[in-house]
XYZ file of C-alpha atoms in Angstrom:
425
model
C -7.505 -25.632 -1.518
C -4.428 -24.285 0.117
C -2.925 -21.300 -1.038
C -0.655 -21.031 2.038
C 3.090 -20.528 2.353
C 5.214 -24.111 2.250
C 6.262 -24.780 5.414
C 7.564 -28.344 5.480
C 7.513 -30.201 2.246
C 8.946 -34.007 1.106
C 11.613 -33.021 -1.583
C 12.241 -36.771 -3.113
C 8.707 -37.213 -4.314
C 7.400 -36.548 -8.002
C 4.876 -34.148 -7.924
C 1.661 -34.322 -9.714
C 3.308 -32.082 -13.016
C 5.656 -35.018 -13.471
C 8.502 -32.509 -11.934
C 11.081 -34.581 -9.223
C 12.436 -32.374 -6.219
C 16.244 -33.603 -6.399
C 17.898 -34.162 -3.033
C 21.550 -33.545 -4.029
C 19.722 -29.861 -5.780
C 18.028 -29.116 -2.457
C 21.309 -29.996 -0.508
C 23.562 -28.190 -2.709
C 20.977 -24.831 -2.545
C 20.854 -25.107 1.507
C 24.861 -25.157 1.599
C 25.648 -22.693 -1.151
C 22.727 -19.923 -0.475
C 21.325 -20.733 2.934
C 23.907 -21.225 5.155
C 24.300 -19.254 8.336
C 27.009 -16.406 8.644
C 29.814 -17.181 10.933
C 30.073 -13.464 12.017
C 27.581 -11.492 14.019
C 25.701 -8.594 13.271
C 23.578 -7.965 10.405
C 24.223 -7.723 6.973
C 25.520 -5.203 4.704
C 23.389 -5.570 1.225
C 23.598 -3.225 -1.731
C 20.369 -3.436 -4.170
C 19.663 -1.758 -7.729
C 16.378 -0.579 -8.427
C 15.035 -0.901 -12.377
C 12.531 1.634 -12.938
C 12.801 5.167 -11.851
C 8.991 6.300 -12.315
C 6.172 7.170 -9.708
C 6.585 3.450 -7.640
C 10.397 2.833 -8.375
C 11.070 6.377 -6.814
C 9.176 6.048 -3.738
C 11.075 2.585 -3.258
C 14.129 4.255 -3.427
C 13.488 6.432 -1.196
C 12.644 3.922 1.466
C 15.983 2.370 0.607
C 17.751 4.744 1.149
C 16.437 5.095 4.687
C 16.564 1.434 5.612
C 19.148 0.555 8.043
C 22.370 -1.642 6.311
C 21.317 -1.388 2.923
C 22.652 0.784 -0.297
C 20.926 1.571 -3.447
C 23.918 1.602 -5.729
C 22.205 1.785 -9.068
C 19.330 2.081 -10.687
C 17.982 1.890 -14.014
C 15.422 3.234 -16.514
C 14.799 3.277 -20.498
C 14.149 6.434 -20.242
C 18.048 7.577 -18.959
C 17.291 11.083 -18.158
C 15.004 9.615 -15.430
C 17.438 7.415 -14.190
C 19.710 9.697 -13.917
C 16.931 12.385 -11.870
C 16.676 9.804 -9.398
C 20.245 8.766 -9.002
C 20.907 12.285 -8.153
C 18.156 13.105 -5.861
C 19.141 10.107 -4.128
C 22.814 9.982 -4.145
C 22.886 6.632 -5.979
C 26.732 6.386 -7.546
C 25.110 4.695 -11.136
C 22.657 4.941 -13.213
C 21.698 3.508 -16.493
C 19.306 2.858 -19.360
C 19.433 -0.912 -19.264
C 18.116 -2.599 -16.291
C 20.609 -5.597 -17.344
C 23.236 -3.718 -16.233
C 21.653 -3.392 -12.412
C 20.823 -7.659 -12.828
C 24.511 -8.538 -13.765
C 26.412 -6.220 -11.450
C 28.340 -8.170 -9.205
C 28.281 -5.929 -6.434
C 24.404 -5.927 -6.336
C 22.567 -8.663 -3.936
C 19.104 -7.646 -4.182
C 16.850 -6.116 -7.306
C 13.452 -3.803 -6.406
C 11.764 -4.346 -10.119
C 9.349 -1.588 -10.020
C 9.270 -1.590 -14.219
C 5.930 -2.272 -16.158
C 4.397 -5.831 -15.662
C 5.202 -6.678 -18.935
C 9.105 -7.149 -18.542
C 8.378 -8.459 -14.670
C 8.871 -12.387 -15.304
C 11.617 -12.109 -17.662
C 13.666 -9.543 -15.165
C 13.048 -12.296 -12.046
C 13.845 -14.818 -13.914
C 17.477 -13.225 -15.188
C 17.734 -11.724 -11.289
C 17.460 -15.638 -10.163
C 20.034 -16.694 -12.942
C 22.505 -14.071 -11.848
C 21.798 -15.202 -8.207
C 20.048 -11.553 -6.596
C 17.212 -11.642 -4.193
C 13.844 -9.964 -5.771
C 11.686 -7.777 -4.499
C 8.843 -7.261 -7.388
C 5.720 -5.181 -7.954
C 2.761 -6.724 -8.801
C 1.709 -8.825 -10.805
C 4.986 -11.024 -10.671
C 3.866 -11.901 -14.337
C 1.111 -11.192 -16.672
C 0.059 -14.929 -16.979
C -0.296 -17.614 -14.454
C 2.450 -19.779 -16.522
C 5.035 -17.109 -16.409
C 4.063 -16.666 -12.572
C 4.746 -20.109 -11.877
C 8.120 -20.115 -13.756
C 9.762 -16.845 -12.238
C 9.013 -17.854 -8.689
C 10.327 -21.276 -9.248
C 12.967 -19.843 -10.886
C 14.191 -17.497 -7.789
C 13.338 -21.160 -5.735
C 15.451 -23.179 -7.436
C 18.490 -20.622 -7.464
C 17.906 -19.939 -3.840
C 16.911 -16.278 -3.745
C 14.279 -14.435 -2.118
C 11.302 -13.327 -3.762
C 8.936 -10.849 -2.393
C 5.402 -9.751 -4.164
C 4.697 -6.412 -3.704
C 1.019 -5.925 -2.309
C 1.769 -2.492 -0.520
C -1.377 -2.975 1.311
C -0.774 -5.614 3.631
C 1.839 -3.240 5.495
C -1.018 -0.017 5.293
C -1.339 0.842 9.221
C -5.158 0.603 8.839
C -5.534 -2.598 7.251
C -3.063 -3.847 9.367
C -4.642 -2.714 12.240
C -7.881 -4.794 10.851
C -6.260 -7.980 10.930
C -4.371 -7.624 14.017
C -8.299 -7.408 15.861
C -8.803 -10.675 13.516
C -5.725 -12.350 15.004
C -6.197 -11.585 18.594
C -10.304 -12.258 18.571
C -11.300 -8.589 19.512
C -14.486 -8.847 17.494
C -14.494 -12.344 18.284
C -14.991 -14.785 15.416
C -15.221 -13.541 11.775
C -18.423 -13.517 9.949
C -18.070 -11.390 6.859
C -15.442 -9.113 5.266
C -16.305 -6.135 3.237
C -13.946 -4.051 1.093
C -14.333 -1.132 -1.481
C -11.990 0.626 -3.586
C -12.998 3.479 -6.240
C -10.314 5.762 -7.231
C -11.283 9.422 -8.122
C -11.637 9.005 -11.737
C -11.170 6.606 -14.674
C -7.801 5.526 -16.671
C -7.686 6.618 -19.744
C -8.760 4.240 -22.560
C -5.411 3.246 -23.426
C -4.377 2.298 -19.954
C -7.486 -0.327 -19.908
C -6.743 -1.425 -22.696
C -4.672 -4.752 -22.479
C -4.217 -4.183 -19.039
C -6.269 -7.158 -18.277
C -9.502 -6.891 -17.201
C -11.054 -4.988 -13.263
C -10.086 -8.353 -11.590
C -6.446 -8.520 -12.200
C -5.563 -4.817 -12.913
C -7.678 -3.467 -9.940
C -9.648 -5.834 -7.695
C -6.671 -8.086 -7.228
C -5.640 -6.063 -3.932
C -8.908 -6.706 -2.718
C -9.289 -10.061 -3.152
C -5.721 -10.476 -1.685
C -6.611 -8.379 1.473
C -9.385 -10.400 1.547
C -7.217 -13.868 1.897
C -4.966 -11.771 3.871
C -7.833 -10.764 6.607
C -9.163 -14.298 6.720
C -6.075 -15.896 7.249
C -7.914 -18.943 5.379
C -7.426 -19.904 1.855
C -10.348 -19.514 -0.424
C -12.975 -21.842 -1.881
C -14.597 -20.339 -4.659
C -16.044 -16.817 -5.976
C -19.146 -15.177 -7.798
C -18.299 -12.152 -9.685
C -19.754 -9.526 -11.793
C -19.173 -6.552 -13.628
C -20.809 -3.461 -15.813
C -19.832 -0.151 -17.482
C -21.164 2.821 -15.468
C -18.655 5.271 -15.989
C -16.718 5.524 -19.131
C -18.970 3.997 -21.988
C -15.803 3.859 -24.494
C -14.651 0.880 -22.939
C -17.369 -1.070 -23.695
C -15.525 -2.011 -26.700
C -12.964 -3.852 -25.000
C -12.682 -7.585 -24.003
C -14.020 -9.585 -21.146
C -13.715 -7.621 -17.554
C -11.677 -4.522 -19.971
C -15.284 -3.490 -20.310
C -16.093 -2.872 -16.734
C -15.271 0.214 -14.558
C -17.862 -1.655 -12.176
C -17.737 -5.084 -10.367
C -18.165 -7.060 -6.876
C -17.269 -9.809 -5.554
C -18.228 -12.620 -3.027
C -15.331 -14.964 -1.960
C -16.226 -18.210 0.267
C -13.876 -19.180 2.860
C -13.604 -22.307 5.395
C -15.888 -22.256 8.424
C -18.429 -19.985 6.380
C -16.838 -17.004 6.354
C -17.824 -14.543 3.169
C -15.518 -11.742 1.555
C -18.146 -8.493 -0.277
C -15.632 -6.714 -2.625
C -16.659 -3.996 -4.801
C -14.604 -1.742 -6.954
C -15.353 1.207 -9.108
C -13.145 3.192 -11.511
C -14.595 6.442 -10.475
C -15.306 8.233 -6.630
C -16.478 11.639 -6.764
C -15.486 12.106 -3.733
C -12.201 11.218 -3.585
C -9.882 7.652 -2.827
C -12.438 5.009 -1.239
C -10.228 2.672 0.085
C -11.858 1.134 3.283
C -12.158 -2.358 5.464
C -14.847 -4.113 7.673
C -14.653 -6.959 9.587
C -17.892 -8.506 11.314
C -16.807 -10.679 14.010
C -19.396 -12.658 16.489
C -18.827 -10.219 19.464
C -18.144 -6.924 17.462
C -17.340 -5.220 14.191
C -13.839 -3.555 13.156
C -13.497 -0.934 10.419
C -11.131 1.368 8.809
C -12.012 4.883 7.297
C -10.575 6.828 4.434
C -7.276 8.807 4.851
C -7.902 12.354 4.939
C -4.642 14.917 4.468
C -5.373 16.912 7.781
C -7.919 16.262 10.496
C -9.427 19.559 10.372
C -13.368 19.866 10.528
C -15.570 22.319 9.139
C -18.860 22.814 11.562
C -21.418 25.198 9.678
C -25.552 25.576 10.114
C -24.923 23.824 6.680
C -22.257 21.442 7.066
C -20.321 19.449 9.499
C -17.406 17.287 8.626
C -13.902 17.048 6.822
C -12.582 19.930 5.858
C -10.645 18.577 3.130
C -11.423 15.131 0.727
C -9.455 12.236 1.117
C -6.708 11.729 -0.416
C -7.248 11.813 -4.569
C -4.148 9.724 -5.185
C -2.511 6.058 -4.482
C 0.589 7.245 -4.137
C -0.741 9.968 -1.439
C -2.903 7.507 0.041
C -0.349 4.470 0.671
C 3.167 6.269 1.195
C 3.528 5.147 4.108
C 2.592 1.339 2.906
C 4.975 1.312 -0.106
C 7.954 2.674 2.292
C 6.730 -0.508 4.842
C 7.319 -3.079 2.472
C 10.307 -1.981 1.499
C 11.874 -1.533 4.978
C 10.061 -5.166 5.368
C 11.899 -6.610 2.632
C 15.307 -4.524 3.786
C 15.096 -6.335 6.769
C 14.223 -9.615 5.935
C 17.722 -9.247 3.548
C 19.677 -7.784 6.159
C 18.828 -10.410 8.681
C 18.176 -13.551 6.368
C 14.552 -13.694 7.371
C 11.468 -15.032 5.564
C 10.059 -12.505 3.644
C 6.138 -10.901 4.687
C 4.477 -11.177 1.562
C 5.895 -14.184 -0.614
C 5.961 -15.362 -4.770
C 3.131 -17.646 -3.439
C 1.284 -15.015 -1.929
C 1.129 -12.906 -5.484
C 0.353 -16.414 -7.596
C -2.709 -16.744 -5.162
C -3.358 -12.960 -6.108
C -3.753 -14.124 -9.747
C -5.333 -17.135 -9.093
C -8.042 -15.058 -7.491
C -8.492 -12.296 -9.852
C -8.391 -15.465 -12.618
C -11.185 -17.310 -11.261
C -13.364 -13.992 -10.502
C -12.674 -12.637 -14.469
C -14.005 -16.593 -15.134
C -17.187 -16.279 -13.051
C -18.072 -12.474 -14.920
C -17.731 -13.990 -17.759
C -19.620 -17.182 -17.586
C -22.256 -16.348 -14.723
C -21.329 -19.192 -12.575
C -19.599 -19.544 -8.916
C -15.521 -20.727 -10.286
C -13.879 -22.545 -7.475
C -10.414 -21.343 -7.305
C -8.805 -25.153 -7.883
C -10.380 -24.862 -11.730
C -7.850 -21.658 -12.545
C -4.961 -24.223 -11.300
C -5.710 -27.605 -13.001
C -4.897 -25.455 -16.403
C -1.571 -25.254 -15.620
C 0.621 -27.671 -17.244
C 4.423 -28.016 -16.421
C 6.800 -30.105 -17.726
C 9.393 -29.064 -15.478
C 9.512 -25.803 -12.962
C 10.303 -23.567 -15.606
C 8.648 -24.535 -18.352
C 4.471 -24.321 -18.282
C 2.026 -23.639 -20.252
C -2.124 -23.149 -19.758
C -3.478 -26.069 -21.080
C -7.773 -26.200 -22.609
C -9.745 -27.315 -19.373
C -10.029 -31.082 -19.885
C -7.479 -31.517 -22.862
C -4.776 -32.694 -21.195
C -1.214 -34.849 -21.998
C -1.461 -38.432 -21.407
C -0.521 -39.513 -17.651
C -0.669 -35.420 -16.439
C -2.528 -35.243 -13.247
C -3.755 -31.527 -12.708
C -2.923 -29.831 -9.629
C -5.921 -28.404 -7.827
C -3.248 -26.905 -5.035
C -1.126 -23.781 -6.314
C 1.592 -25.807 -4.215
C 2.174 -28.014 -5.946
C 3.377 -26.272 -8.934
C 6.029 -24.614 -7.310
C 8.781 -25.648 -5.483
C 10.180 -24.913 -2.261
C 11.890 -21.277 -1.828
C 14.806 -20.745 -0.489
C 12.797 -19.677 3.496
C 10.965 -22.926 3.428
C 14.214 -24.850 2.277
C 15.831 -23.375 5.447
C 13.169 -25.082 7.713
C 13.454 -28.272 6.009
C 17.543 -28.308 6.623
């Protein structure tokens, strides 16, 4: 299976959801959104930002700091909020209605940084009013919805980036730039962990879909990010260690507990385990077992200050207790990553394709905890039914309309964006 981004794709074919690529659409996208400025020098581009809590600040802050681009409103239901943040960061606007960011004409790019709930509605009305999208994950809370907002940004041209802060984390990056340049030689295995200091409260698990997709889903994408390979299939499983009121939930809503193992081409084997509670603080590390070496990352501690004692030798301090502690510095990276690719009409680092294969993986590992089996990851995509780019639905393995031919390649149900469209013209 091939999760990868499009590259070069035949536009006058009928894919296998019955969908036809138009020519005249794909011409008439290239010269209306793609084509290349006359004058020099980069772009200026003003953005909104909808959502002014704990993420949607720390974005605009990186804005803000990015070179050619303007935050020049932001939104938040909560006004007062809006308002905070407008101030602290000199933002002329604010407002309680993020439609107002999405249909002002002097905005070219929206950071959605609202909850995942309103995510594929707010892409898809960014794509209709023609701004690039920068959202945080997940891009929707189904795989249908997924589909349809990222084809909905591709077919009006835009941009879309996923927000998977950490891909642009200077350890994990560090990881895979060993992979890429064969200092370890040849991977073997991946391992990663993440336990946060304590447990969500019950109401936070609740309906918020499950360990895979509301927590392990960074690990399995670092995972397919680290191999550079797109993955086969995956054995997962989960239990209740920590908070025993959640036992009363739903599928993988019951688990503070799980671990994974993902198969790759050529062997290669992902370990990822994930706990809702550390007692010792933010356990967010990497290892990468090559055939001449091993590569690994450690936690991130506040100060590197040691304590040496006849009782004690080590860190004088925890790590750090908090996400937003922990990954500052990632969040502000992707942002200046997506400023950039804006400013200077590149392809974007971390692409709508990129957080569908998130799903897909967190899908198929929530499949395999629940039914005790190995799910390969092309049995989460031949549910998808779509009767045209923006219009799917998950169909009952096996139950399908007459003359559909499933996809078992996430490609195929999207079509090109607007990066890949460049390439082709």
């Amino acid at each position: 299976m091939k999760l990868s981004i499009i590259t070069l794709v035949a536009f006058t074919a009928t894919n296998v959801n019955g969908f036809t690529m138009s020519p005249s659409v794909v011409a008439q996208r290239t010269a209306l959104n793609m084509a290349v400025e006359e004058n020099e020098g980069p772009k200026e581009i003003k953005v909104g930002v909808i959502g002014c809590g704990r993420i949607g600040v720390v974005h605009l802050g990186a804005i803000t700091k990015a070179p050619n681009v303007t935050p020049i409103i932001v939104s938040n239901p909560t006004v007062s909020k809006a308002e905070a943040a407008a101030a602290q960061y000199g933002v002329p606007r604010f407002t309680s209605d993020a439609m107002d960011v999405i249909t002002d004409p002097e905005v070219d790019a929206v950071w959605i940084c609202s909850p995942s709930s309103f995510h594929a509605d707010q892409i898809k009305a960014c794509a209709a009013n023609g701004k690039h999208v920068f959202c945080e994950k997940p891009l929707a809370t189904d795989l249908a919805e997924t589909v349809e907002a990222i084809n909905a940004c591709n077919e009006a041209g835009v941009k879309l980036m996923t927000g998977l802060q950490r891909r642009f984390d200077p350890n994990f990056k560090r990881v895979k730039t060993a992979i890429d340049n064969k200092e370890v030689g040849e991977t073997i295995m991946i391992k990663l962990c993440s336990r946060d200091p304590s447990p969500p409260p019950f109401e936070y698990v609740k309906g918020g879909g499950g360990i895979f997709a509301d927590m392990a889903v960074h690990d399995l994408d670092m995972s397919r990010f680290l191999a550079g390979e797109d993955p086969i299939d995956i054995l997962a499983v989960g239990a209740c260690h920590i908070d025993k009121s959640i036992e009363a939930l739903a599928g993988s809503e019951a688990f503070d507990t799980a671990s994974c193992i993902v198969r790759y081409p050529n062997g290669v084997q992902a370990v990822v385990d994930v706990c809702r509670q550390s007692s010792y603080g933010y356990d967010q590390r990497a290892e990468v077992l090559g055939t001449s070496g091993m590569i690994a990352t450690d936690n991130v501690y506040p100060n590197t200050a040691k304590i040496y004692k006849n009782s004690f030798t080590g860190n004088a301090d925890m790590p750090y207790d908090f996400f937003l502690s922990r990954y500052t510095e990632a969040y502000v990276s992707e942002t200046v990553a997506f400023c950039d690719a804006l400013v200077h009409d590149k392809p974007v680092p971390c692409t709508g394709q990129d957080g569908l294969a998130a799903l897909i993986m967190a899908l198929a590992a929530d499949k395999s905890a629940a039914e005790n089996r190995w799910v390969s990851f092309k049995e989460v995509v031949e549910s998808v039914y779509c009767k045209d780019p923006q219009n799917c639905e998950i169909l009952p393995m096996n139950i399908f309309p007459e003359g559909f031919q499933p996809a078992a390649d996430p490609r195929d149900l999207l079509i090109p964006d607007v990066d890949a469209v460049k390439v082709e013209a």
